[in-house]
Coordinates of C-alpha atoms and ligand atoms in Angstrom, one line a residue:
M1 CA 0.0 0.0 0.0
S2 CA 1.5 3.3 -1.0
I3 CA 0.8 6.4 0.9
R4 CA 1.3 9.8 -0.7
I5 CA 2.2 12.9 1.3
A6 CA 1.1 16.4 0.2
P7 CA 2.9 19.1 2.2
S8 CA 0.7 22.2 2.5
V9 CA 2.7 25.4 1.7
L10 CA 0.4 27.4 3.9
S11 CA 2.8 26.5 6.7
A12 CA 5.9 27.2 4.7
D13 CA 8.1 30.4 4.8
L14 CA 6.4 32.1 1.9
G15 CA 9.2 34.6 1.5
R16 CA 11.4 31.6 0.4
L17 CA 8.6 29.7 -1.4
A18 CA 10.7 28.1 -4.2
E19 CA 13.4 26.9 -1.8
E20 CA 10.8 25.7 0.7
V21 CA 9.0 23.6 -2.1
R22 CA 12.3 22.2 -3.1
T23 CA 13.2 21.0 0.4
V24 CA 10.1 18.9 0.6
E25 CA 10.5 17.7 -3.0
R26 CA 14.0 16.4 -2.0
A27 CA 12.5 14.9 1.1
G28 CA 10.2 12.8 -1.1
A29 CA 6.9 14.8 -1.1
D30 CA 4.4 13.4 -3.6
W31 CA 2.2 16.4 -4.2
I32 CA 2.3 20.0 -3.2
H33 CA -0.9 21.2 -1.5
V34 CA -1.9 24.8 -2.0
D35 CA -4.7 26.2 0.2
V36 CA -6.7 29.0 -1.4
M37 CA -8.9 31.0 1.0
D38 CA -11.3 33.8 0.3
G39 CA -12.2 35.2 3.7
R40 CA -15.8 34.2 3.1
F41 CA -16.0 30.5 2.9
V42 CA -13.3 30.4 5.6
P43 CA -12.3 33.2 8.1
N44 CA -8.9 33.7 6.5
I45 CA -7.5 34.9 3.2
A46 CA -4.6 33.1 1.5
L47 CA -2.9 32.3 -1.8
G48 CA -4.2 32.9 -5.3
P49 CA -3.4 31.8 -8.8
G50 CA -0.2 33.7 -8.9
F51 CA 1.0 31.7 -6.0
V52 CA 0.0 28.4 -7.7
R53 CA 2.0 29.5 -10.7
A54 CA 5.1 30.1 -8.5
V55 CA 4.8 26.6 -7.0
R56 CA 4.4 25.2 -10.5
V57 CA 7.6 26.9 -11.6
A58 CA 9.5 25.8 -8.5
S59 CA 8.8 22.1 -8.8
P60 CA 7.6 19.4 -11.2
L61 CA 5.5 17.7 -8.5
P62 CA 1.7 17.6 -9.0
V63 CA 0.1 20.8 -7.6
D64 CA -2.9 20.0 -5.5
V65 CA -5.1 23.1 -5.2
H66 CA -7.7 23.2 -2.4
L67 CA -10.2 25.9 -3.0
M68 CA -11.8 27.2 0.2
V69 CA -13.8 29.8 -1.6
V70 CA -17.5 30.4 -2.3
E71 CA -18.6 29.8 -5.9
P72 CA -15.3 28.1 -6.8
E73 CA -16.7 27.6 -10.4
R74 CA -15.8 31.3 -11.0
Y75 CA -12.1 30.6 -10.7
L76 CA -11.5 27.2 -12.3
E77 CA -10.0 28.6 -15.5
D78 CA -7.6 30.8 -13.5
F79 CA -6.3 28.0 -11.4
A80 CA -6.1 25.7 -14.4
A81 CA -4.1 28.2 -16.4
A82 CA -1.8 28.8 -13.4
G83 CA -0.7 25.2 -13.5
A84 CA -2.8 23.2 -11.1
D85 CA -2.9 19.5 -11.7
L86 CA -5.8 18.8 -9.3
I87 CA -8.5 21.3 -8.4
S88 CA -10.7 20.5 -5.4
V89 CA -13.9 22.3 -4.5
H90 CA -16.0 22.0 -1.3
V91 CA -19.5 20.5 -1.7
E92 CA -20.6 23.2 0.7
A93 CA -19.4 26.0 -1.6
T94 CA -20.9 25.2 -5.0
V95 CA -24.6 24.7 -5.8
H96 CA -24.2 22.7 -9.0
L97 CA -21.5 20.3 -7.8
Q98 CA -21.7 17.9 -10.7
R99 CA -21.4 20.7 -13.3
T100 CA -18.4 22.2 -11.4
L101 CA -16.6 18.9 -11.3
S102 CA -17.1 18.2 -14.9
R103 CA -15.8 21.6 -15.8
I104 CA -12.6 20.8 -14.0
R105 CA -12.2 17.7 -16.0
A106 CA -13.1 19.5 -19.2
L107 CA -10.1 21.9 -18.4
G108 CA -7.9 18.8 -18.5
K109 CA -7.4 18.7 -14.7
R110 CA -8.1 16.1 -12.1
A111 CA -11.3 16.9 -10.2
G112 CA -11.5 16.8 -6.4
V113 CA -14.4 17.2 -4.0
V114 CA -13.9 18.2 -0.3
L115 CA -16.1 17.5 2.7
N116 CA -16.1 19.6 5.8
P117 CA -16.0 17.7 9.1
S118 CA -19.7 18.0 9.6
T119 CA -20.7 17.0 6.1
S120 CA -21.9 13.5 5.4
E121 CA -20.3 11.2 2.8
E122 CA -23.7 11.1 1.3
A123 CA -23.0 14.5 -0.2
V124 CA -20.7 12.8 -2.8
R125 CA -22.7 9.7 -3.4
Y126 CA -24.1 10.8 -6.8
V127 CA -20.9 12.4 -8.1
L128 CA -18.5 9.4 -7.6
G129 CA -18.2 9.1 -11.4
D130 CA -17.2 12.7 -11.7
V131 CA -14.3 12.8 -9.2
D132 CA -10.7 11.7 -9.1
V133 CA -10.1 12.7 -5.5
I134 CA -12.2 12.9 -2.4
L135 CA -10.7 15.1 0.3
V136 CA -12.0 14.6 3.8
M137 CA -11.3 17.6 6.1
S138 CA -10.3 16.5 9.6
V139 CA -10.3 20.1 10.9
N140 CA -12.7 23.0 10.1
P141 CA -10.8 24.6 7.2
G142 CA -9.2 28.0 7.6
F143 CA -5.9 27.6 9.4
S144 CA -3.0 25.2 9.7
G145 CA -1.9 23.8 13.1
Q146 CA -5.4 22.9 14.3
Q147 CA -6.3 19.7 16.2
F148 CA -7.4 16.6 14.4
I149 CA -11.1 15.7 14.8
P150 CA -11.3 11.9 15.2
A151 CA -15.1 12.0 14.6
V152 CA -14.3 12.0 10.8
L153 CA -12.7 8.5 10.9
P154 CA -16.0 6.6 10.3
K155 CA -16.6 8.8 7.2
I156 CA -13.1 7.9 5.8
R157 CA -14.0 4.2 6.4
K158 CA -17.3 4.5 4.7
L159 CA -15.7 6.2 1.6
R160 CA -13.0 3.6 1.5
E161 CA -15.7 0.9 1.5
W162 CA -17.5 2.5 -1.4
I163 CA -14.2 3.0 -3.4
D164 CA -13.1 -0.6 -2.9
R165 CA -16.6 -2.1 -3.4
D166 CA -16.9 -0.6 -6.9
N167 CA -13.2 -0.5 -7.6
L168 CA -13.4 3.2 -8.2
K169 CA -10.3 5.1 -9.4
I170 CA -10.5 7.7 -6.6
D171 CA -7.7 8.9 -4.3
L172 CA -8.9 9.3 -0.8
E173 CA -7.1 12.3 0.9
V174 CA -7.3 13.7 4.4
D175 CA -6.4 17.3 5.4
G176 CA -6.0 18.8 8.9
G177 CA -4.0 18.0 12.0
V178 CA -2.3 15.1 10.3
Q179 CA 1.0 14.3 12.1
A180 CA 2.8 11.4 13.6
S181 CA 0.2 10.9 16.3
T182 CA -2.8 10.8 13.9
A183 CA -1.4 9.5 10.6
R184 CA -1.9 5.8 11.5
Q185 CA -5.6 6.1 12.3
V186 CA -6.2 8.0 9.1
V187 CA -4.4 5.4 7.0
E188 CA -6.1 2.5 8.9
A189 CA -9.5 4.1 8.2
G190 CA -8.6 4.1 4.4
A191 CA -6.9 7.4 3.4
R192 CA -4.0 7.1 1.0
V193 CA -3.0 10.7 0.6
L194 CA -2.1 12.8 3.6
V195 CA -1.9 16.5 3.6
A196 CA 0.5 17.9 6.2
G197 CA 1.2 21.5 7.0
N198 CA 2.8 22.0 10.4
A199 CA 4.0 18.4 10.6
V200 CA 6.4 19.0 7.6
F201 CA 6.9 22.8 7.2
G202 CA 6.9 23.3 11.0
E203 CA 10.0 21.2 11.3
K204 CA 13.5 22.4 10.4
D205 CA 14.6 19.0 9.1
R206 CA 12.3 18.2 6.3
D207 CA 13.8 14.8 5.5
E208 CA 13.3 13.8 9.1
A209 CA 9.8 15.2 9.2
M210 CA 8.8 13.2 6.1
R211 CA 10.4 10.1 7.4
V212 CA 8.6 10.4 10.8
L213 CA 5.3 10.9 9.0
R214 CA 5.8 8.0 6.6
A215 CA 6.8 5.7 9.4
A216 CA 3.8 6.8 11.5
A217 CA 1.6 6.1 8.6
G218 CA 2.9 2.5 8.5
E219 CA 5.2 2.8 5.5
P220 CA 8.7 1.3 5.6
Ligands
LIG301 C1 -6.7 23.9 6.6 C2 -6.0 23.7 5.3 C3 -4.9 22.6 5.5 C4 -3.8 23.1 6.4 C5 -3.2 21.8 7.0 O1 -7.7 24.9 6.3 O2 -6.9 23.2 4.3 O3 -4.4 22.2 4.3 O4 -2.8 23.8 5.8 O5 -2.3 22.2 8.1 P1 -2.0 21.2 9.3 O6 -1.5 20.0 8.7 O7 -1.0 22.0 10.1 O8 -3.3 21.0 10.0
LIG302 ZN1 -5.9 22.1 2.5

């Protein structure tokens, strides 16, 4: 079983972005996670398409764009043009979810759907054919460094069941409070992509941070 780790640059030293991205690339990061916040869907403002472009230029790794914005359908072209490989939208933020997801695919990008901690897995039941990634939030989005909410574990298990039962080609990703003490539970529940902000960029030694996280997740 291979686990992928997606360090979130929200926790990086943004003044040295390119260098920061390269440190985690060298440490074996699989994707680079970029958190986009509009100050409306979440109580924080962060990172736009220009930033995604800078990450794209800094590293060949897949850029995983997490849109925490209302009406994300208005910005898909911008993020696609900026070089995103995966664009994820919250089910709580877009009215016509299926249309939004199929637009992402029409732009040639992988389509992701995100669930807040209080949102049921049922919210994605009828779009399973339209998504490449399901991202389960294990904190309420808005900030890095928050505490993991274990109540989301049964939701991860249920989604893993659906994916395996129908042999769906969907990556199951978890975001928020993932660190050495929580990675194992998340992987045991069925997640295969772990977003990590503080657990990676909060540590000086990025190689060591990634090793610790992988070991905690149960990888050799
Ligand atoms: C939370 C963001 C996360 C965050 C993760 O709103 O979506 O990606 O940066 O940070 P940690 O891993 O520190 O919880
Ligand atoms: Zn995120």
